[in-house]
């Protein structure tokens, strides 16, 4: 076994060395790409700015008496400058698209409008869609200029001309600076160390070598982020697609939760109908039949009538209690009157396990959220009493950053899972209706902690902040 480990360790070391070498090579390649990005982002704006200033200066010198030829050249330069500007912005964007596809695999599509054709009328004039021209070349030039200027894709290219300069300065420049600066400082420190000027120079060389390596490691991420930034500015459809995907998932989620909510409501109505039919309704029918029998026995057998009357009184009391329990199952009066904290404390009092309740709510949540939270806690307390084998339960209710957060913890045997039943799936569906989050931590041996978060807005300013062991 020792020989195997000794043989395996060098193999692992060689594999790690190869991986590190591959990362450094990728960093060198990414550094070259960052340099190309900086060159592309800088040379175009500098040339355009210099040519524009040169043309303006030429016009100014011609106006100051330097000669009509200088003035004409300056005017021609100023007229040609917008054409050069739009031409370079389009070429600049095309270069970025090709590099994004080659470097990051992002396909940035072009959305430039095609130039429509000219229409010649019976007089021989050329119609551009807005005006007539006698000369065809003039009409083509005007139509081309109008199409390009009115094309949104042209202005996206112009926006990228400025955006690329910013992104290159923020992403590519620091990476190249780390490599170049670290490499130069490392070389200087090594030279000083070699000629024995200071023993600390070798330590500085190691530090600057780390800086250069950091530049190599950062460069691939800089290239990827630069391509993603170009995708956002040059291909708005990509961002729109991402938003469409997000909205589609959101609609699917809402459709599912709505179906679950409708199903839960139907099941709840059936439960109420079944409880009424099998409980209070049956008792009331029996009471009616008993009262009819008492009516016939009042004159012939008063003692039997009195005993039946006592039974009817007991049945009516039981029917009334069943109705109260049914109403409490629909919406507990204590929840409507005193809020979530006191309603959960009442649940704790009725629980078979000792429950410690901690509530920190500056105000009351919205009634639907409050009701959902109450029944989720009720279900969890019932599960803890039936299945966990716990001796203590803790319930914490608080409100933070627009979220009602409830955690229920027990010291039982653990191992709880939603797929095993125990009503956890129903709790998840109930919370999903409100975009709530359900998380479960239940390792074998315990403890089990269930956390529920529901986004909500607090309403009535009724403060309840306390801790109570019941």
CSV table of C-alpha atoms in Angstrom, one decimal:
chain,number,residue,atom,x,y,z
A,1,UNK,CA,0.0,0.0,0.0
A,2,UNK,CA,2.9,2.4,0.8
A,3,UNK,CA,4.5,1.7,-2.6
A,4,UNK,CA,1.2,2.4,-4.4
A,5,UNK,CA,0.8,5.7,-2.5
A,6,UNK,CA,4.4,6.6,-3.3
A,7,UNK,CA,3.9,6.0,-7.0
A,8,UNK,CA,0.5,7.8,-7.0
A,9,UNK,CA,1.8,10.9,-5.3
A,10,UNK,CA,4.3,11.8,-8.1
A,11,UNK,CA,1.6,11.2,-10.7
A,12,UNK,CA,-0.8,13.6,-8.9
A,13,UNK,CA,2.0,16.1,-8.6
A,14,UNK,CA,2.7,15.8,-12.4
A,15,UNK,CA,-1.0,16.2,-13.2
A,16,UNK,CA,-1.3,19.3,-11.0
A,17,UNK,CA,1.8,20.8,-12.6
A,18,UNK,CA,0.4,20.2,-16.0
A,19,UNK,CA,-2.9,21.9,-15.0
A,20,UNK,CA,-1.0,24.9,-13.6
A,21,UNK,CA,1.0,25.1,-16.8
A,22,UNK,CA,-2.1,25.0,-18.9
A,23,UNK,CA,-3.6,27.8,-16.8
A,24,UNK,CA,-0.5,29.9,-17.3
A,25,UNK,CA,-0.7,29.3,-21.0
A,26,UNK,CA,-4.3,30.3,-21.1
A,27,UNK,CA,-3.4,33.4,-19.1
A,28,UNK,CA,-0.7,34.3,-21.6
A,29,UNK,CA,-3.2,33.9,-24.5
A,30,UNK,CA,-5.8,36.0,-22.6
A,31,UNK,CA,-3.1,38.6,-21.9
A,32,UNK,CA,-2.5,38.9,-25.7
A,33,UNK,CA,-6.2,39.3,-26.2
A,34,UNK,CA,-6.5,42.0,-23.5
A,35,UNK,CA,-3.7,43.8,-25.3
A,36,UNK,CA,-5.6,43.6,-28.6
A,37,UNK,CA,-8.8,44.9,-26.8
A,38,UNK,CA,-6.8,47.9,-25.4
A,39,UNK,CA,-5.3,48.6,-28.8
A,40,UNK,CA,-8.7,48.4,-30.5
A,41,UNK,CA,-10.4,50.5,-27.8
A,42,UNK,CA,-7.7,53.2,-27.9
A,43,UNK,CA,-6.5,53.6,-31.4
A,44,UNK,CA,-9.8,54.4,-33.0
A,45,UNK,CA,-11.0,57.2,-30.7
A,46,UNK,CA,-7.5,58.7,-30.6
A,47,UNK,CA,-7.3,58.8,-34.4
A,48,UNK,CA,-10.8,60.2,-34.8
A,49,UNK,CA,-10.2,62.8,-32.1
A,50,UNK,CA,-6.9,63.9,-33.6
A,51,UNK,CA,-8.4,64.1,-37.1
A,52,UNK,CA,-11.3,66.2,-35.9
A,53,UNK,CA,-9.1,68.6,-34.0
A,54,UNK,CA,-6.8,68.8,-37.1
A,55,UNK,CA,-9.7,69.6,-39.4
A,56,UNK,CA,-11.0,72.2,-37.0
A,57,UNK,CA,-7.6,73.8,-36.6
A,58,UNK,CA,-7.2,73.8,-40.4
A,59,UNK,CA,-10.5,75.7,-40.8
A,60,UNK,CA,-9.4,78.1,-38.1
A,61,UNK,CA,-6.0,78.8,-39.7
A,62,UNK,CA,-7.7,79.3,-43.1
A,63,UNK,CA,-10.1,81.8,-41.5
A,64,UNK,CA,-7.1,83.6,-40.0
A,65,UNK,CA,-5.6,84.3,-43.4
A,66,UNK,CA,-3.4,81.2,-43.9
A,67,UNK,CA,-4.9,80.8,-47.3
A,68,UNK,CA,-8.1,79.6,-49.0
A,69,UNK,CA,-6.6,76.2,-49.7
A,70,UNK,CA,-6.2,75.5,-46.0
A,71,UNK,CA,-9.7,76.6,-45.3
A,72,UNK,CA,-11.1,74.4,-48.0
A,73,UNK,CA,-9.1,71.4,-46.8
A,74,UNK,CA,-10.4,72.0,-43.2
A,75,UNK,CA,-14.0,72.2,-44.4
A,76,UNK,CA,-13.6,69.0,-46.4
A,77,UNK,CA,-12.1,67.4,-43.3
A,78,UNK,CA,-15.0,68.4,-41.1
A,79,UNK,CA,-17.5,67.2,-43.7
A,80,UNK,CA,-15.7,63.9,-44.0
A,81,UNK,CA,-15.2,63.4,-40.3
A,82,UNK,CA,-18.8,62.2,-39.5
A,83,UNK,CA,-18.6,59.7,-42.3
A,84,UNK,CA,-15.3,58.4,-40.9
A,85,UNK,CA,-16.8,58.3,-37.5
A,86,UNK,CA,-19.8,56.2,-38.4
A,87,UNK,CA,-17.6,54.0,-40.7
A,88,UNK,CA,-15.2,53.3,-37.9
A,89,UNK,CA,-17.9,52.7,-35.3
A,90,UNK,CA,-19.4,50.0,-37.5
A,91,UNK,CA,-16.0,48.4,-38.3
A,92,UNK,CA,-15.1,48.6,-34.6
A,93,UNK,CA,-18.3,46.7,-33.7
A,94,UNK,CA,-17.8,44.1,-36.4
A,95,UNK,CA,-14.3,43.4,-35.0
A,96,UNK,CA,-15.7,43.0,-31.5
A,97,UNK,CA,-18.4,40.6,-32.8
A,98,UNK,CA,-15.8,38.4,-34.6
A,99,UNK,CA,-13.6,38.3,-31.5
A,100,UNK,CA,-16.5,37.5,-29.1
A,101,UNK,CA,-17.4,34.6,-31.3
A,102,UNK,CA,-13.8,33.3,-31.5
A,103,UNK,CA,-12.8,34.0,-27.9
A,104,UNK,CA,-15.9,33.3,-25.9
A,105,UNK,CA,-18.3,31.5,-28.2
A,106,UNK,CA,-20.9,34.4,-28.1
A,107,UNK,CA,-22.7,35.0,-31.4
A,108,UNK,CA,-23.5,38.7,-31.6
A,109,UNK,CA,-25.8,39.2,-34.5
A,110,UNK,CA,-26.0,42.4,-36.6
A,111,UNK,CA,-29.3,44.2,-37.0
A,112,UNK,CA,-28.3,46.8,-39.6
A,113,UNK,CA,-31.1,47.8,-41.9
A,114,UNK,CA,-30.6,47.2,-45.6
A,115,UNK,CA,-30.6,50.2,-47.9
A,116,UNK,CA,-33.8,50.3,-49.9
A,117,UNK,CA,-33.7,50.8,-53.6
A,118,UNK,CA,-34.3,54.0,-55.5
A,119,UNK,CA,-37.5,54.6,-57.6
A,120,UNK,CA,-37.3,56.6,-60.8
A,121,UNK,CA,-40.4,58.5,-61.9
A,122,UNK,CA,-41.5,59.4,-65.4
A,123,UNK,CA,-39.5,62.6,-65.4
A,124,UNK,CA,-36.3,60.7,-64.7
A,125,UNK,CA,-36.0,61.9,-61.1
A,126,UNK,CA,-34.9,59.5,-58.3
A,127,UNK,CA,-37.2,59.1,-55.3
A,128,UNK,CA,-35.5,58.2,-52.0
A,129,UNK,CA,-38.7,57.8,-50.0
A,130,UNK,CA,-38.5,61.4,-48.7
A,131,UNK,CA,-37.4,63.6,-51.6
A,132,UNK,CA,-36.6,63.7,-55.4
A,133,UNK,CA,-33.1,64.0,-56.9
A,134,UNK,CA,-32.0,64.4,-60.5
A,135,UNK,CA,-28.6,62.8,-60.0
A,136,UNK,CA,-28.7,59.2,-59.1
A,137,UNK,CA,-25.4,59.2,-57.2
A,138,UNK,CA,-26.6,62.1,-55.0
A,139,UNK,CA,-29.8,60.2,-54.3
A,140,UNK,CA,-27.9,57.0,-53.4
A,141,UNK,CA,-25.7,59.0,-51.0
A,142,UNK,CA,-28.6,60.7,-49.4
A,143,UNK,CA,-30.5,57.5,-49.0
A,144,UNK,CA,-27.5,55.7,-47.6
A,145,UNK,CA,-26.9,58.5,-45.1
A,146,UNK,CA,-30.5,58.6,-44.0
A,147,UNK,CA,-30.8,54.8,-43.6
A,148,UNK,CA,-27.6,54.7,-41.5
A,149,UNK,CA,-28.5,57.6,-39.3
A,150,UNK,CA,-32.0,56.4,-38.6
A,151,UNK,CA,-30.9,52.8,-38.0
A,152,UNK,CA,-30.8,51.9,-34.2
A,153,UNK,CA,-28.0,49.5,-34.9
A,154,UNK,CA,-25.8,52.4,-36.0
A,155,UNK,CA,-26.2,54.1,-32.6
A,156,UNK,CA,-25.6,50.8,-30.8
A,157,UNK,CA,-22.2,50.7,-32.7
A,158,UNK,CA,-21.5,54.3,-31.6
A,159,UNK,CA,-22.5,53.5,-28.0
A,160,UNK,CA,-20.1,50.5,-28.1
A,161,UNK,CA,-17.3,52.8,-29.3
A,162,UNK,CA,-17.5,54.6,-26.0
A,163,UNK,CA,-18.5,51.5,-24.0
A,164,UNK,CA,-15.5,49.5,-25.3
A,165,UNK,CA,-13.1,52.2,-24.1
A,166,UNK,CA,-14.6,52.1,-20.6
A,167,UNK,CA,-14.8,48.3,-20.4
A,168,UNK,CA,-11.2,47.9,-21.7
A,169,UNK,CA,-10.0,50.4,-19.1
A,170,UNK,CA,-11.8,48.6,-16.3
A,171,UNK,CA,-11.2,45.0,-17.3
A,172,UNK,CA,-8.3,44.6,-19.7
A,173,UNK,CA,-6.0,47.4,-18.5
A,174,UNK,CA,-5.6,46.2,-14.8
A,175,UNK,CA,-4.8,42.6,-16.1
A,176,UNK,CA,-2.2,43.8,-18.5
A,177,UNK,CA,-0.9,46.2,-15.9
A,178,UNK,CA,-0.4,43.5,-13.4
A,179,UNK,CA,1.6,41.3,-15.8
A,180,UNK,CA,3.7,44.1,-17.3
A,181,UNK,CA,4.3,46.0,-14.1
A,182,UNK,CA,5.0,42.8,-12.1
A,183,UNK,CA,7.3,41.4,-14.8
A,184,UNK,CA,9.3,44.6,-15.0
A,185,UNK,CA,9.6,45.0,-11.2
A,186,UNK,CA,10.6,41.3,-10.9
A,187,UNK,CA,13.3,41.7,-13.6
A,188,UNK,CA,14.7,44.8,-11.8
A,189,UNK,CA,14.6,43.0,-8.4
A,190,UNK,CA,16.4,40.0,-9.9
A,191,UNK,CA,19.0,42.1,-11.4
A,192,UNK,CA,19.6,43.9,-8.2
A,193,UNK,CA,19.8,40.6,-6.3
A,194,UNK,CA,22.2,39.2,-8.9
A,195,UNK,CA,24.6,42.1,-8.5
A,196,UNK,CA,24.3,41.9,-4.7
A,197,UNK,CA,22.9,45.3,-4.0
A,198,UNK,CA,20.5,44.2,-1.4
A,199,UNK,CA,19.5,40.8,0.0
A,200,UNK,CA,15.8,41.9,0.1
A,201,UNK,CA,15.7,42.2,-3.6
A,202,UNK,CA,15.2,38.5,-4.1
A,203,UNK,CA,12.2,38.6,-1.8
A,204,UNK,CA,10.8,41.5,-3.7
A,205,UNK,CA,11.3,39.6,-7.0
A,206,UNK,CA,9.2,36.7,-5.6
A,207,UNK,CA,6.5,39.2,-4.6
A,208,UNK,CA,6.4,40.8,-8.1
A,209,UNK,CA,6.4,37.4,-9.7
A,210,UNK,CA,3.3,36.6,-7.8
A,211,UNK,CA,1.8,39.9,-9.0
A,212,UNK,CA,2.6,38.9,-12.6
A,213,UNK,CA,1.1,35.4,-12.1
A,214,UNK,CA,-2.0,37.1,-10.7
A,215,UNK,CA,-2.3,39.1,-13.9
A,216,UNK,CA,-2.2,35.9,-15.9
A,217,UNK,CA,-4.9,34.3,-13.8
A,218,UNK,CA,-7.2,37.3,-14.0
A,219,UNK,CA,-6.9,37.8,-17.8
A,220,UNK,CA,-9.2,34.9,-18.9
A,221,UNK,CA,-12.0,36.3,-16.7
A,222,UNK,CA,-11.4,39.8,-18.0
A,223,UNK,CA,-11.8,38.6,-21.6
A,224,UNK,CA,-15.0,36.7,-20.8
A,225,UNK,CA,-16.5,39.7,-19.0
A,226,UNK,CA,-15.6,42.0,-21.8
A,227,UNK,CA,-17.3,39.7,-24.3
A,228,UNK,CA,-20.4,39.6,-22.1
A,229,UNK,CA,-20.5,43.4,-21.8
A,230,UNK,CA,-20.2,43.6,-25.6
A,231,UNK,CA,-23.1,41.2,-25.9
A,232,UNK,CA,-25.3,43.4,-23.7
A,233,UNK,CA,-24.5,46.5,-25.7
A,234,UNK,CA,-24.3,45.2,-29.3
A,235,UNK,CA,-26.9,42.4,-29.2
A,236,UNK,CA,-29.9,43.6,-27.1
A,237,UNK,CA,-31.9,40.5,-28.2
A,238,UNK,CA,-29.6,38.4,-26.0
A,239,UNK,CA,-30.6,40.3,-22.9
A,240,UNK,CA,-34.2,40.3,-24.1
A,241,UNK,CA,-34.0,36.5,-24.5
A,242,UNK,CA,-32.7,36.1,-21.0
A,243,UNK,CA,-35.5,38.3,-19.6
A,244,UNK,CA,-38.0,36.3,-21.7
A,245,UNK,CA,-36.6,33.0,-20.3
A,246,UNK,CA,-36.9,34.4,-16.8
A,247,UNK,CA,-40.4,35.6,-17.4
A,248,UNK,CA,-41.4,32.2,-18.9
A,249,UNK,CA,-40.1,30.4,-15.8
A,250,UNK,CA,-42.0,32.9,-13.6
A,251,UNK,CA,-45.2,32.2,-15.5
A,252,UNK,CA,-44.7,28.5,-15.2
A,253,UNK,CA,-44.1,28.9,-11.5
A,254,UNK,CA,-47.2,31.0,-11.1
A,255,UNK,CA,-49.3,28.6,-13.1
A,256,UNK,CA,-48.2,25.7,-11.0
A,257,UNK,CA,-48.7,27.5,-7.7
A,258,UNK,CA,-52.1,28.7,-8.8
A,259,UNK,CA,-53.1,25.1,-9.7
A,260,UNK,CA,-51.8,23.9,-6.3
A,261,UNK,CA,-53.7,26.7,-4.6
A,262,UNK,CA,-57.0,25.9,-6.4
A,263,UNK,CA,-56.5,22.2,-5.6
A,264,UNK,CA,-55.8,22.9,-2.0
A,265,UNK,CA,-58.9,25.1,-1.8
A,266,UNK,CA,-61.0,22.4,-3.4
A,267,UNK,CA,-59.6,19.8,-1.0
A,268,UNK,CA,-60.3,22.2,2.0
A,269,UNK,CA,-63.9,22.7,0.9
A,270,UNK,CA,-64.4,18.9,0.6
A,271,UNK,CA,-62.9,18.4,4.0
A,272,UNK,CA,-65.3,21.0,5.5
A,273,UNK,CA,-68.2,19.4,3.7
A,274,UNK,CA,-67.2,15.9,5.0
A,275,UNK,CA,-66.7,17.2,8.5
A,276,UNK,CA,-70.1,18.9,8.5
A,277,UNK,CA,-71.8,15.9,7.0
A,278,UNK,CA,-70.2,13.3,9.3
A,279,UNK,CA,-70.1,15.4,12.4
A,280,UNK,CA,-72.3,18.4,13.3
A,281,UNK,CA,-74.9,17.6,10.6
A,282,UNK,CA,-75.4,14.0,11.7
A,283,UNK,CA,-75.7,15.1,15.3
A,284,UNK,CA,-78.2,17.8,14.5
A,285,UNK,CA,-80.3,15.3,12.6
A,286,UNK,CA,-80.1,12.9,15.5
A,287,UNK,CA,-81.1,15.7,17.9
A,288,UNK,CA,-84.2,16.5,15.7
A,289,UNK,CA,-85.2,12.8,15.8
A,290,UNK,CA,-84.7,12.7,19.6
A,291,UNK,CA,-86.8,15.8,20.1
A,292,UNK,CA,-89.6,14.2,18.0
A,293,UNK,CA,-89.5,11.1,20.2
A,294,UNK,CA,-89.5,13.3,23.3
A,295,UNK,CA,-92.6,15.1,22.0
A,296,UNK,CA,-94.5,11.7,21.8
A,297,UNK,CA,-93.2,10.5,25.2
A,298,UNK,CA,-94.0,13.7,27.2
A,299,UNK,CA,-97.5,12.5,28.2
A,300,UNK,CA,-97.1,8.7,28.2
A,301,UNK,CA,-93.6,8.3,29.7
A,302,UNK,CA,-92.2,11.6,31.2
A,303,UNK,CA,-89.2,9.9,32.8
A,304,UNK,CA,-88.0,8.5,29.5
A,305,UNK,CA,-88.6,11.9,27.8
A,306,UNK,CA,-86.4,13.6,30.5
A,307,UNK,CA,-83.6,11.1,29.9
A,308,UNK,CA,-83.8,11.6,26.1
A,309,UNK,CA,-83.8,15.4,26.7
A,310,UNK,CA,-80.6,15.1,28.6
A,311,UNK,CA,-79.0,13.1,25.8
A,312,UNK,CA,-80.2,15.7,23.3
A,313,UNK,CA,-78.6,18.5,25.4
A,314,UNK,CA,-75.3,16.6,25.4
A,315,UNK,CA,-75.5,16.0,21.7
A,316,UNK,CA,-76.1,19.7,21.0
A,317,UNK,CA,-73.1,20.6,23.2
A,318,UNK,CA,-70.9,18.1,21.2
A,319,UNK,CA,-72.3,19.5,17.9
A,320,UNK,CA,-71.5,23.0,19.0
A,321,UNK,CA,-68.0,22.0,19.9
A,322,UNK,CA,-67.5,20.3,16.6
A,323,UNK,CA,-68.7,23.5,14.8
A,324,UNK,CA,-66.2,25.6,16.9
A,325,UNK,CA,-63.4,23.2,16.0
A,326,UNK,CA,-64.4,23.4,12.3
A,327,UNK,CA,-64.4,27.2,12.4
A,328,UNK,CA,-61.0,27.1,14.2
A,329,UNK,CA,-59.7,24.9,11.4
A,330,UNK,CA,-60.9,27.4,8.7
A,331,UNK,CA,-59.6,30.6,10.4
A,332,UNK,CA,-59.0,30.6,14.2
A,333,UNK,CA,-60.6,33.5,16.0
A,334,UNK,CA,-57.5,34.1,18.0
A,335,UNK,CA,-55.5,34.6,14.8
A,336,UNK,CA,-58.0,37.2,13.6
A,337,UNK,CA,-58.3,39.0,16.9
A,338,UNK,CA,-54.7,38.8,18.4
A,339,UNK,CA,-52.4,38.0,15.6
A,340,UNK,CA,-49.9,35.3,14.6
A,341,UNK,CA,-47.8,35.4,17.8
A,342,UNK,CA,-50.6,34.7,20.2
A,343,UNK,CA,-52.2,32.2,17.8
A,344,UNK,CA,-48.9,30.2,17.7
A,345,UNK,CA,-48.7,30.3,21.5
A,346,UNK,CA,-52.2,28.8,21.7
A,347,UNK,CA,-51.0,26.0,19.4
A,348,UNK,CA,-48.0,25.5,21.7
A,349,UNK,CA,-50.4,25.2,24.7
A,350,UNK,CA,-52.4,22.5,22.9
A,351,UNK,CA,-49.2,20.6,21.7
A,352,UNK,CA,-48.3,17.3,23.2
A,353,UNK,CA,-44.7,18.5,23.4
A,354,UNK,CA,-43.2,21.4,25.4
A,355,UNK,CA,-42.8,24.3,22.9
A,356,UNK,CA,-40.8,27.5,23.3
A,357,UNK,CA,-42.1,30.3,21.2
A,358,UNK,CA,-40.1,33.4,20.4
A,359,UNK,CA,-41.9,36.2,18.4
A,360,UNK,CA,-40.3,39.4,17.1
A,361,UNK,CA,-42.9,41.2,14.9
A,362,UNK,CA,-43.0,45.0,14.9
A,363,UNK,CA,-46.5,44.8,13.3
A,364,UNK,CA,-48.9,42.2,11.9
A,365,UNK,CA,-48.4,40.6,8.5
A,366,UNK,CA,-51.1,40.6,5.8
A,367,UNK,CA,-54.0,38.3,6.7
A,368,UNK,CA,-53.4,35.7,3.9
A,369,UNK,CA,-49.7,35.4,4.8
A,370,UNK,CA,-50.6,35.3,8.5
A,371,UNK,CA,-53.1,32.5,7.9
A,372,UNK,CA,-50.6,30.5,5.8
A,373,UNK,CA,-47.9,30.8,8.4
A,374,UNK,CA,-50.2,29.7,11.2
A,375,UNK,CA,-51.3,26.5,9.4
A,376,UNK,CA,-47.8,25.7,8.4
A,377,UNK,CA,-46.6,25.9,12.1
A,378,UNK,CA,-49.7,23.9,13.1
A,379,UNK,CA,-48.8,21.1,10.7
A,380,UNK,CA,-45.1,21.1,11.8
A,381,UNK,CA,-46.0,20.9,15.5
A,382,UNK,CA,-48.3,18.0,14.8
A,383,UNK,CA,-45.6,16.3,12.8
A,384,UNK,CA,-43.1,16.8,15.6
A,385,UNK,CA,-45.5,15.2,18.1
A,386,UNK,CA,-46.3,12.2,15.8
A,387,UNK,CA,-43.1,11.4,14.1
A,388,UNK,CA,-39.9,13.0,15.5
A,389,UNK,CA,-39.7,11.4,18.9
A,390,UNK,CA,-38.6,14.8,20.2
A,391,UNK,CA,-38.7,16.1,23.8
A,392,UNK,CA,-38.6,19.8,23.0
A,393,UNK,CA,-39.6,22.1,20.2
A,394,UNK,CA,-38.6,25.7,19.5
A,395,UNK,CA,-40.5,28.1,17.3
A,396,UNK,CA,-38.9,31.4,16.2
A,397,UNK,CA,-40.9,34.0,14.3
A,398,UNK,CA,-39.3,37.3,13.1
A,399,UNK,CA,-39.5,39.8,10.4
A,400,UNK,CA,-36.4,41.0,8.5
A,401,UNK,CA,-35.9,42.8,5.2
A,402,UNK,CA,-39.4,42.3,3.9
A,403,UNK,CA,-39.5,38.6,4.9
A,404,UNK,CA,-41.5,36.8,7.5
A,405,UNK,CA,-39.1,34.1,8.7
A,406,UNK,CA,-40.3,31.2,10.8
A,407,UNK,CA,-38.1,28.4,12.0
A,408,UNK,CA,-39.3,25.3,13.8
A,409,UNK,CA,-36.6,23.1,15.5
A,410,UNK,CA,-37.0,19.9,17.5
A,411,UNK,CA,-34.4,17.6,19.2
A,412,UNK,CA,-35.8,14.4,17.8
A,413,UNK,CA,-34.3,11.6,15.8
A,414,UNK,CA,-34.1,13.5,12.5
A,415,UNK,CA,-34.2,12.0,9.1
A,416,UNK,CA,-37.2,13.9,7.9
A,417,UNK,CA,-37.7,14.2,4.2
A,418,UNK,CA,-40.5,15.8,2.1
A,419,UNK,CA,-40.8,12.6,-0.1
A,420,UNK,CA,-41.7,10.6,2.9
A,421,UNK,CA,-44.9,12.4,3.4
A,422,UNK,CA,-45.6,13.9,6.9
A,423,UNK,CA,-47.3,16.9,5.2
A,424,UNK,CA,-44.1,18.6,4.2
A,425,UNK,CA,-45.1,18.6,0.5
A,426,UNK,CA,-48.3,20.3,1.5
A,427,UNK,CA,-46.4,23.0,3.4
A,428,UNK,CA,-44.2,23.6,0.4
A,429,UNK,CA,-47.2,24.0,-1.9
A,430,UNK,CA,-48.9,26.4,0.6
A,431,UNK,CA,-45.7,28.5,0.8
A,432,UNK,CA,-45.2,28.5,-3.0
A,433,UNK,CA,-48.5,30.3,-3.4
A,434,UNK,CA,-46.9,33.3,-1.7
A,435,UNK,CA,-43.4,32.9,-3.4
A,436,UNK,CA,-42.3,31.5,0.0
A,437,UNK,CA,-39.1,29.5,0.6
A,438,UNK,CA,-39.0,26.2,2.4
A,439,UNK,CA,-35.7,24.7,3.7
A,440,UNK,CA,-35.2,21.5,5.7
A,441,UNK,CA,-32.2,20.4,7.7
A,442,UNK,CA,-32.7,17.0,9.3
A,443,UNK,CA,-29.6,14.8,9.7
A,444,UNK,CA,-30.0,11.4,11.2
A,445,UNK,CA,-29.8,11.7,14.9
A,446,UNK,CA,-31.3,15.2,14.8
A,447,UNK,CA,-31.9,18.0,15.3
A,448,UNK,CA,-34.5,18.9,12.7
A,449,UNK,CA,-34.8,22.5,11.7
A,450,UNK,CA,-37.4,23.7,9.2
A,451,UNK,CA,-37.2,27.3,8.0
A,452,UNK,CA,-39.9,29.1,6.1
A,453,UNK,CA,-39.6,32.6,4.6
A,454,UNK,CA,-42.6,34.5,3.1
A,455,UNK,CA,-42.2,37.9,1.5
A,456,UNK,CA,-44.8,40.2,2.9
A,457,UNK,CA,-45.6,43.7,4.1
A,458,UNK,CA,-46.5,44.4,7.7
A,459,UNK,CA,-49.8,46.1,8.2
A,460,UNK,CA,-51.4,47.1,11.5
A,461,UNK,CA,-48.9,48.5,14.0
A,462,UNK,CA,-49.5,45.9,16.7
A,463,UNK,CA,-46.2,45.1,18.4
A,464,UNK,CA,-45.5,41.6,19.7
A,465,UNK,CA,-42.0,40.9,20.8
A,466,UNK,CA,-41.5,38.2,23.5
A,467,UNK,CA,-40.3,34.8,24.3
A,468,UNK,CA,-42.4,32.2,26.1
A,469,UNK,CA,-42.0,28.6,27.1
A,470,UNK,CA,-45.2,26.7,27.1
